[in-house]
Coordinates of C-alpha atoms in Angstrom, one line a residue:
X14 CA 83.3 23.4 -0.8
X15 CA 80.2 21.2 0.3
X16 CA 78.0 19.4 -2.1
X17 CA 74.8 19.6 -1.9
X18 CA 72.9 18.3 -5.3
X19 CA 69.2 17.0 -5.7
X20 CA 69.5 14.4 -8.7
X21 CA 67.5 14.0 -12.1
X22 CA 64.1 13.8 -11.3
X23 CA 62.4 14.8 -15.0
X24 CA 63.7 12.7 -17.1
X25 CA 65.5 12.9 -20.1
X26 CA 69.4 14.2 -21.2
X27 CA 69.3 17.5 -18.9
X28 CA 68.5 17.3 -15.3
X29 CA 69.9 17.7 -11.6
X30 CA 70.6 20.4 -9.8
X31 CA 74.2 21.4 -7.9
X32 CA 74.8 23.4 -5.5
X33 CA 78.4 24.3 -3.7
X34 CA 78.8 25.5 -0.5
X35 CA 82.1 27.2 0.9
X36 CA 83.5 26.0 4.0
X37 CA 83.5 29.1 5.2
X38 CA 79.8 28.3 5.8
X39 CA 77.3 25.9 6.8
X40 CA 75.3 24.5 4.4
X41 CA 71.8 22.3 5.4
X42 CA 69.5 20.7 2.6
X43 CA 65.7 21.7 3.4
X44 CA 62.8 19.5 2.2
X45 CA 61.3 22.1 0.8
X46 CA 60.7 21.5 -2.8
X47 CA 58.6 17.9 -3.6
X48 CA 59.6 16.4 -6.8
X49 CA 57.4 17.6 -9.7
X50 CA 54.3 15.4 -10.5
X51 CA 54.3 16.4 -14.3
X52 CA 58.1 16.5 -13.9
X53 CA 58.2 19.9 -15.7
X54 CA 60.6 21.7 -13.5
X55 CA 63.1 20.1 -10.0
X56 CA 64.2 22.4 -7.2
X57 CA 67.0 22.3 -4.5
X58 CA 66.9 24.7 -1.5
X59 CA 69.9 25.1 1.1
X60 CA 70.0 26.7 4.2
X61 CA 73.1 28.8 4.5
X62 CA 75.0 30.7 7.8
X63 CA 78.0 31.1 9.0
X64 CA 80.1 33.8 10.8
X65 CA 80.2 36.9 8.2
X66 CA 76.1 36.3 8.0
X67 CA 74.5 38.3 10.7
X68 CA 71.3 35.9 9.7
X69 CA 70.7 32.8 7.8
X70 CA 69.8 32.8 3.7
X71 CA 68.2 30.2 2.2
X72 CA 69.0 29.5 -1.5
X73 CA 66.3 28.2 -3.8
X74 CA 67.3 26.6 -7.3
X75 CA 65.5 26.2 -9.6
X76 CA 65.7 24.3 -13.5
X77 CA 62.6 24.3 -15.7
X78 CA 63.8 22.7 -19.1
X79 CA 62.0 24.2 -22.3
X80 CA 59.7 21.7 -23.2
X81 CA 56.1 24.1 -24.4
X82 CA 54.3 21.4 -25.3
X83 CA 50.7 20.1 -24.6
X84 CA 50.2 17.4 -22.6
X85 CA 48.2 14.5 -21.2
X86 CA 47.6 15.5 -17.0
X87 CA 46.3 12.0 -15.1
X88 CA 43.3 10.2 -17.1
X89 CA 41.9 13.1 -18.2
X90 CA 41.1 14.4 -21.8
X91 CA 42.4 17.9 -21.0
X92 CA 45.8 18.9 -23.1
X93 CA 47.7 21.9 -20.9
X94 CA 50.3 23.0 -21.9
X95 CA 54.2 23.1 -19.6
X96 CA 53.8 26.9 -18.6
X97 CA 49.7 26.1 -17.3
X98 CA 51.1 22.8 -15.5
X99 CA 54.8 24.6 -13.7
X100 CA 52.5 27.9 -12.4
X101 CA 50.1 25.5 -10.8
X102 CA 52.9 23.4 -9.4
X103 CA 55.1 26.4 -8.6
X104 CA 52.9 29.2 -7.1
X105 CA 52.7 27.7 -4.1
X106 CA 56.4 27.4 -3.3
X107 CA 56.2 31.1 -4.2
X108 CA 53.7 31.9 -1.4
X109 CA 55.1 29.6 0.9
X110 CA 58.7 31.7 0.2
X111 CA 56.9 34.7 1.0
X112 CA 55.6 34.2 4.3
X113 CA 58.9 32.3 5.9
X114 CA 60.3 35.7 7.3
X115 CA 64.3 34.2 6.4
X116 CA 66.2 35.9 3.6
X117 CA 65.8 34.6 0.5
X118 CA 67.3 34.0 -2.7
X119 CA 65.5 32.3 -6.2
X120 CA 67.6 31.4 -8.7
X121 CA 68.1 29.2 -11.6
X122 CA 67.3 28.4 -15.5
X123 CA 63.8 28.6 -15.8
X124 CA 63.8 29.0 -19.2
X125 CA 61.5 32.1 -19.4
X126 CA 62.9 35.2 -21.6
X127 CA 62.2 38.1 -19.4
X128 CA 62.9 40.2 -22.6
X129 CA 59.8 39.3 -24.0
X130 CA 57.9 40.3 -20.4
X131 CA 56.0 42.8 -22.1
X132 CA 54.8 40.9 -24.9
X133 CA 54.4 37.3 -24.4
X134 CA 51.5 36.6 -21.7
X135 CA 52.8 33.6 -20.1
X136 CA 56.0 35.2 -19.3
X137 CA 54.4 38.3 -18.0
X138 CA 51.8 35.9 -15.8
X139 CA 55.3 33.9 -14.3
X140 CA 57.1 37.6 -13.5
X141 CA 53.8 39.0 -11.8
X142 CA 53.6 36.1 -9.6
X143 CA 57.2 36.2 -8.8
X144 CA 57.0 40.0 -8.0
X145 CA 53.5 39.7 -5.9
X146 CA 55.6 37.3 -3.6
X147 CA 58.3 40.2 -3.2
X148 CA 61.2 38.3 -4.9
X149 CA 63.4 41.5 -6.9
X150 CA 64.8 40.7 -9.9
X151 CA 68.4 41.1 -9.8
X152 CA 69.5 40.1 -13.4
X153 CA 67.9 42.5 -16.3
X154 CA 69.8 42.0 -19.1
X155 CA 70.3 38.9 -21.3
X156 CA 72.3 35.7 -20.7
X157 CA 72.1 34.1 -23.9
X158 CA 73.5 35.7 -26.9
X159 CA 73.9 34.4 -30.0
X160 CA 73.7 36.3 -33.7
X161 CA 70.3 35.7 -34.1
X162 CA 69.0 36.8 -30.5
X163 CA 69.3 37.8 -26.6
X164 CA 67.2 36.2 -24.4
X165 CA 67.6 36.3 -20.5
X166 CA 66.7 32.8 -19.4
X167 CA 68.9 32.7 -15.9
X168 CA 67.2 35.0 -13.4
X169 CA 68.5 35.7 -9.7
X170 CA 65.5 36.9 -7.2
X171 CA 66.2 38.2 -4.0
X172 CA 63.9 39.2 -0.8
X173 CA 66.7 40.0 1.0
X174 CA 65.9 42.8 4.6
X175 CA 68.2 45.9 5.0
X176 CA 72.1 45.2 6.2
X177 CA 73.2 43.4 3.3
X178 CA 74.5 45.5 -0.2
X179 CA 74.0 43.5 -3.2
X180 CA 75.6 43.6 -6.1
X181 CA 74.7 41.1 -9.3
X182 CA 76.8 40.7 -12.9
X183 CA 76.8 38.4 -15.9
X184 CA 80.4 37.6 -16.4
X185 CA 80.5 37.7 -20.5
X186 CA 82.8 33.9 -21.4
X187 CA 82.7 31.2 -23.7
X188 CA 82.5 28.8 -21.0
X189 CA 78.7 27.6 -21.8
X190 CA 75.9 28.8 -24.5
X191 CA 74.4 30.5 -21.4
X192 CA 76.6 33.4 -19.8
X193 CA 77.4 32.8 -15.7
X194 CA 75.1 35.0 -13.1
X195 CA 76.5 36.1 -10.2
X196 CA 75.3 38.1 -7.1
X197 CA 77.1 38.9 -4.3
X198 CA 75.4 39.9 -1.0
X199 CA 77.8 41.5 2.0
X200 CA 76.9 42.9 5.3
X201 CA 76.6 46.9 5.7
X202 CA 79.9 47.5 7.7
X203 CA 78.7 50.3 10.1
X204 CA 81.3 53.1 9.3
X205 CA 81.7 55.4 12.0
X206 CA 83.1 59.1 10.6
X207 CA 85.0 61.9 12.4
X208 CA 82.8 64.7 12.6
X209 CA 84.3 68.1 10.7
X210 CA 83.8 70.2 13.3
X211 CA 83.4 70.5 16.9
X212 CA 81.2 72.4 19.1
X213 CA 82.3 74.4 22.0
X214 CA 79.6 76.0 24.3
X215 CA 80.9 79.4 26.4
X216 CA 79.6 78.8 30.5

């Protein structure tokens, strides 16, 4: 595998992004995401092809650490709070995904229970914006269980054009307090199938 990692840029105990590459592929790091000014959220993207990919995919992570509090922006006596400050930040990369025509995959912690999509209005405002840029959701149920609740804070987007199946789990393990994500895309092998019968015309 090949590394490809975009250290802590927001401060504090969690931080940095990782990203791992097989060799079966090439893997290039795009400039894409700036480092946050209000360093609320850090983003790696990755530019993937290679022989079993009839096209490129470029991979965007993303980790927005839960930190909803209000804060002081520049010199200014105006308190906004992390979810007012990341949509600002982050709708543009969102557009700017949307109009490069290269597959595309969003993915990451962003700390936002799509559970409560229905009923909490800053969740439901992040999700519309995601969907208006034609990312699809391709993890729906939660990834963080514990006796008390089920939240689903690690979310997998894909705008990915026909040829590709996809497929996406949560593998249920111990191995973290937040269950792994997978998706897997592969290439529609064209199956060509004997037809039944055959036709016979009398001259």
């Amino acid at each position: 595998y090949e590394l490809f990692y975009e250290p802590n840029s927001i401060g504090g105990q969690k931080g940095g992004i990782a990203m791992y590459v097989h060799s079966m592929y090439k893997g290039a790091k795009l400039d894409f995401f700036a480092k946050s000014p209000s360093k609320v959220w850090e983003g790696l993207s990755v530019k993937v092809t290679g022989k079993s990919l009839s096209k490129p995919i470029i991979i965007h992570t993303v980790y927005r650490p839960p930190r909803e509090r209000k804060r002081k922006r520049n010199d200014e006596n105006i308190f906004r709070n992390n979810h007012e400050i990341f949509m600002e930040e982050f709708e543009p990369y969102l557009e700017k995904i949307k109009s490069d025509p290269t597959d595309t995959m969003l993915m990451g912690d962003f700390n936002y229970n799509l559970i409560e999509v229905n009923s909490n209005s800053m969740i439901q405002e992040y999700f519309d914006a995601i969907r208006a840029n034609e990312l699809t959701p391709q993890i729906t149920l939660p990834t963080k269980i514990n006796r008390n609740s089920c939240k689903l804070y690690d979310h997998i987007y894909t705008r990915i054009t026909h040829g590709y199946n996809i497929n996406s789990c949560i593998y249920v393990t111990k191995i973290s307090d937040h269950l792994p994500v997978f998706c897997s895309i592969n290439p529609v092998s064209k199956i060509t199938t004997k037809p039944q019968y055959e036709i016979a015309k009398d001259i």
